[in-house]
């Protein structure tokens, strides 16, 4: 099970040691992915010039390195300004399949701490249906909130 508090404490230590934002975003993805067998693909997309761009990931390679706002689960989360927990991706019309094995997906937005503006998102896929629990949402939200602080001046 992901412990968002423990992960962000480790990230904070690395930041204090001088790690830059890209390194911390990578470490966050690796830390989340290692936390549960239910997490088959974990990545961070950043919102840049009006589209989502894949920053880094662990899991099967994907061709979806850029996703327009409004497309797929990822782009819908931004367009509707909300997190998404999709228990069955097969029921979505505009789902963008990264892997044919994926059955459920969760997107948690990374927001600016001060303004609430969206900087990006955590995106997790699972090969299991309805893999993501309320507890996952809470822990991922902790990590996303911490990451949001890294974008202070953007
Ligand atoms: N499934 C996502 C696309 C990203 S992949 O899961 C890595 C979507 O529908 O937006």
mmCIF file of C-alpha atoms and ligand atoms in Angstrom:
data_model
loop_
_atom_site.group_PDB
_atom_site.id
_atom_site.type_symbol
_atom_site.label_atom_id
_atom_site.label_comp_id
_atom_site.label_asym_id
_atom_site.label_seq_id
_atom_site.Cartn_x
_atom_site.Cartn_y
_atom_site.Cartn_z
ATOM 1 C CA UNK A 1 0.000 0.000 0.000
ATOM 2 C CA UNK A 2 1.232 3.460 -0.868
ATOM 3 C CA UNK A 3 2.163 5.610 2.117
ATOM 4 C CA UNK A 4 2.080 9.130 0.698
ATOM 5 C CA UNK A 5 3.449 10.663 3.889
ATOM 6 C CA UNK A 6 6.486 8.396 3.925
ATOM 7 C CA UNK A 7 7.127 8.934 0.228
ATOM 8 C CA UNK A 8 6.908 12.713 0.464
ATOM 9 C CA UNK A 9 9.227 12.655 3.482
ATOM 10 C CA UNK A 10 11.797 10.807 1.362
ATOM 11 C CA UNK A 11 11.276 13.263 -1.486
ATOM 12 C CA UNK A 12 11.705 16.205 0.901
ATOM 13 C CA UNK A 13 15.006 14.769 2.103
ATOM 14 C CA UNK A 14 16.210 14.544 -1.477
ATOM 15 C CA UNK A 15 15.054 18.083 -2.211
ATOM 16 C CA UNK A 16 16.943 19.318 0.850
ATOM 17 C CA UNK A 17 19.964 17.480 -0.505
ATOM 18 C CA UNK A 18 19.738 19.503 -3.706
ATOM 19 C CA UNK A 19 17.701 17.250 -6.029
ATOM 20 C CA UNK A 20 16.046 19.210 -8.848
ATOM 21 C CA UNK A 21 12.398 19.031 -9.930
ATOM 22 C CA UNK A 22 12.922 16.491 -12.730
ATOM 23 C CA UNK A 23 14.748 14.168 -10.356
ATOM 24 C CA UNK A 24 12.000 14.476 -7.751
ATOM 25 C CA UNK A 25 9.245 13.837 -10.311
ATOM 26 C CA UNK A 26 11.099 10.688 -11.363
ATOM 27 C CA UNK A 27 11.598 9.586 -7.764
ATOM 28 C CA UNK A 28 7.885 10.110 -7.072
ATOM 29 C CA UNK A 29 6.898 7.830 -9.961
ATOM 30 C CA UNK A 30 9.369 5.153 -8.893
ATOM 31 C CA UNK A 31 8.227 5.372 -5.268
ATOM 32 C CA UNK A 32 4.559 5.064 -6.176
ATOM 33 C CA UNK A 33 5.125 2.185 -8.590
ATOM 34 C CA UNK A 34 7.063 0.201 -6.010
ATOM 35 C CA UNK A 35 4.245 0.514 -3.466
ATOM 36 C CA UNK A 36 1.687 -1.890 -4.924
ATOM 37 C CA UNK A 37 1.334 -4.789 -7.356
ATOM 38 C CA UNK A 38 -1.930 -3.204 -8.447
ATOM 39 C CA UNK A 39 -0.033 -0.323 -10.057
ATOM 40 C CA UNK A 40 0.992 -1.662 -13.463
ATOM 41 C CA UNK A 41 1.824 1.648 -15.110
ATOM 42 C CA UNK A 42 2.676 4.864 -13.266
ATOM 43 C CA UNK A 43 3.520 8.149 -14.919
ATOM 44 C CA UNK A 44 3.477 11.915 -14.627
ATOM 45 C CA UNK A 45 2.140 14.134 -17.374
ATOM 46 C CA UNK A 46 2.854 17.864 -17.197
ATOM 47 C CA UNK A 47 0.565 20.483 -18.690
ATOM 48 C CA UNK A 48 2.720 22.508 -21.064
ATOM 49 C CA UNK A 49 1.551 24.853 -23.814
ATOM 50 C CA UNK A 50 -2.006 23.633 -23.457
ATOM 51 C CA UNK A 51 -1.317 19.893 -23.782
ATOM 52 C CA UNK A 52 -0.267 17.065 -21.493
ATOM 53 C CA UNK A 53 3.293 15.883 -22.059
ATOM 54 C CA UNK A 54 4.646 12.699 -20.552
ATOM 55 C CA UNK A 55 7.437 13.590 -18.135
ATOM 56 C CA UNK A 56 8.432 10.098 -16.945
ATOM 57 C CA UNK A 57 6.896 6.718 -16.270
ATOM 58 C CA UNK A 58 7.469 3.142 -15.112
ATOM 59 C CA UNK A 59 5.722 0.394 -17.075
ATOM 60 C CA UNK A 60 5.035 -0.608 -20.621
ATOM 61 C CA UNK A 61 6.257 1.830 -23.250
ATOM 62 C CA UNK A 62 3.525 4.120 -24.569
ATOM 63 C CA UNK A 63 3.135 6.129 -27.741
ATOM 64 C CA UNK A 64 0.858 8.575 -25.921
ATOM 65 C CA UNK A 65 3.534 11.030 -24.913
ATOM 66 C CA UNK A 66 1.307 14.018 -25.728
ATOM 67 C CA UNK A 67 -2.394 14.183 -24.935
ATOM 68 C CA UNK A 68 -4.616 17.150 -25.826
ATOM 69 C CA UNK A 69 -6.798 18.602 -23.073
ATOM 70 C CA UNK A 70 -10.236 16.964 -23.297
ATOM 71 C CA UNK A 71 -8.955 13.658 -24.704
ATOM 72 C CA UNK A 72 -8.902 10.389 -22.790
ATOM 73 C CA UNK A 73 -9.039 10.069 -19.027
ATOM 74 C CA UNK A 74 -5.970 12.276 -18.679
ATOM 75 C CA UNK A 75 -7.217 15.125 -20.842
ATOM 76 C CA UNK A 76 -10.725 14.931 -19.391
ATOM 77 C CA UNK A 77 -9.356 15.365 -15.862
ATOM 78 C CA UNK A 78 -7.784 18.658 -16.950
ATOM 79 C CA UNK A 79 -10.774 19.822 -19.002
ATOM 80 C CA UNK A 80 -13.155 19.136 -16.109
ATOM 81 C CA UNK A 81 -10.656 20.258 -13.451
ATOM 82 C CA UNK A 82 -11.103 17.120 -11.353
ATOM 83 C CA UNK A 83 -9.439 13.858 -10.403
ATOM 84 C CA UNK A 84 -10.713 10.732 -12.144
ATOM 85 C CA UNK A 85 -11.035 7.182 -10.793
ATOM 86 C CA UNK A 86 -12.257 4.941 -13.609
ATOM 87 C CA UNK A 87 -13.107 1.405 -12.431
ATOM 88 C CA UNK A 88 -13.602 0.043 -15.946
ATOM 89 C CA UNK A 89 -11.863 1.801 -18.823
ATOM 90 C CA UNK A 90 -13.856 -0.291 -21.312
ATOM 91 C CA UNK A 91 -16.920 1.739 -20.473
ATOM 92 C CA UNK A 92 -15.412 5.041 -21.610
ATOM 93 C CA UNK A 93 -16.017 6.386 -25.107
ATOM 94 C CA UNK A 94 -12.925 8.512 -25.367
ATOM 95 C CA UNK A 95 -10.487 6.241 -23.556
ATOM 96 C CA UNK A 96 -6.938 6.275 -24.953
ATOM 97 C CA UNK A 97 -5.495 2.778 -24.548
ATOM 98 C CA UNK A 98 -1.840 2.699 -23.591
ATOM 99 C CA UNK A 99 -1.981 -1.033 -23.022
ATOM 100 C CA UNK A 100 -4.608 -3.568 -24.047
ATOM 101 C CA UNK A 101 -4.254 -5.122 -20.586
ATOM 102 C CA UNK A 102 -5.363 -2.003 -18.714
ATOM 103 C CA UNK A 103 -8.719 -2.343 -16.972
ATOM 104 C CA UNK A 104 -8.807 0.602 -14.565
ATOM 105 C CA UNK A 105 -7.142 3.981 -14.276
ATOM 106 C CA UNK A 106 -6.777 6.844 -11.817
ATOM 107 C CA UNK A 107 -5.672 10.415 -12.494
ATOM 108 C CA UNK A 108 -4.800 12.781 -9.645
ATOM 109 C CA UNK A 109 -4.106 16.378 -10.577
ATOM 110 C CA UNK A 110 -0.937 18.171 -9.492
ATOM 111 C CA UNK A 111 -1.986 21.685 -8.570
ATOM 112 C CA UNK A 112 -0.279 24.908 -7.682
ATOM 113 C CA UNK A 113 -0.345 25.232 -3.936
ATOM 114 C CA UNK A 114 -1.255 28.906 -4.011
ATOM 115 C CA UNK A 115 -3.511 29.280 -7.031
ATOM 116 C CA UNK A 116 -4.870 25.764 -7.571
ATOM 117 C CA UNK A 117 -3.806 25.969 -11.238
ATOM 118 C CA UNK A 118 -3.101 22.589 -12.835
ATOM 119 C CA UNK A 119 0.574 21.808 -13.474
ATOM 120 C CA UNK A 120 0.120 18.174 -14.385
ATOM 121 C CA UNK A 121 -1.082 14.843 -13.065
ATOM 122 C CA UNK A 122 -0.231 11.480 -11.639
ATOM 123 C CA UNK A 123 -1.612 8.788 -13.937
ATOM 124 C CA UNK A 124 -1.844 5.144 -12.861
ATOM 125 C CA UNK A 125 -3.126 2.153 -14.827
ATOM 126 C CA UNK A 126 -3.970 -1.277 -13.481
ATOM 127 C CA UNK A 127 -4.601 -4.543 -15.265
ATOM 128 C CA UNK A 128 -7.227 -5.276 -12.598
ATOM 129 C CA UNK A 129 -10.757 -3.862 -12.785
ATOM 130 C CA UNK A 130 -11.643 -1.331 -10.068
ATOM 131 C CA UNK A 131 -8.103 -1.492 -8.722
ATOM 132 C CA UNK A 132 -7.982 1.952 -7.146
ATOM 133 C CA UNK A 133 -9.481 2.444 -3.691
ATOM 134 C CA UNK A 134 -10.424 5.532 -1.706
ATOM 135 C CA UNK A 135 -7.219 4.966 0.245
ATOM 136 C CA UNK A 136 -5.184 5.061 -2.973
ATOM 137 C CA UNK A 137 -6.850 8.367 -3.808
ATOM 138 C CA UNK A 138 -5.970 9.835 -0.405
ATOM 139 C CA UNK A 139 -2.320 8.723 -0.562
ATOM 140 C CA UNK A 140 -1.868 9.800 -4.174
ATOM 141 C CA UNK A 141 -3.403 13.177 -3.326
ATOM 142 C CA UNK A 142 -0.733 13.599 -0.612
ATOM 143 C CA UNK A 143 2.007 12.982 -3.142
ATOM 144 C CA UNK A 144 0.403 15.223 -5.765
ATOM 145 C CA UNK A 145 -0.001 18.062 -3.249
ATOM 146 C CA UNK A 146 3.643 17.812 -2.309
ATOM 147 C CA UNK A 147 4.733 17.799 -5.956
ATOM 148 C CA UNK A 148 2.587 20.880 -6.569
ATOM 149 C CA UNK A 149 4.992 22.869 -4.407
ATOM 150 C CA UNK A 150 7.789 22.248 -6.890
ATOM 151 C CA UNK A 151 6.076 24.508 -9.410
ATOM 152 C CA UNK A 152 5.994 27.653 -7.299
ATOM 153 C CA UNK A 153 7.407 30.026 -9.871
ATOM 154 C CA UNK A 154 5.986 28.568 -13.072
HETATM 155 N N1 LIG B 1 -5.289 5.996 -20.728
HETATM 156 C C1 LIG B 1 -4.939 7.386 -20.751
HETATM 157 C C2 LIG B 1 -3.768 7.656 -21.653
HETATM 158 C C3 LIG B 1 -2.476 7.535 -20.981
HETATM 159 S S1 LIG B 1 -1.994 5.933 -20.768
HETATM 160 O O1 LIG B 1 -2.876 5.325 -19.735
HETATM 161 C C4 LIG B 1 -0.437 5.844 -20.247
HETATM 162 C C5 LIG B 1 -6.135 8.223 -21.155
HETATM 163 O O2 LIG B 1 -7.180 7.689 -21.534
HETATM 164 O O3 LIG B 1 -6.004 9.441 -21.115
#
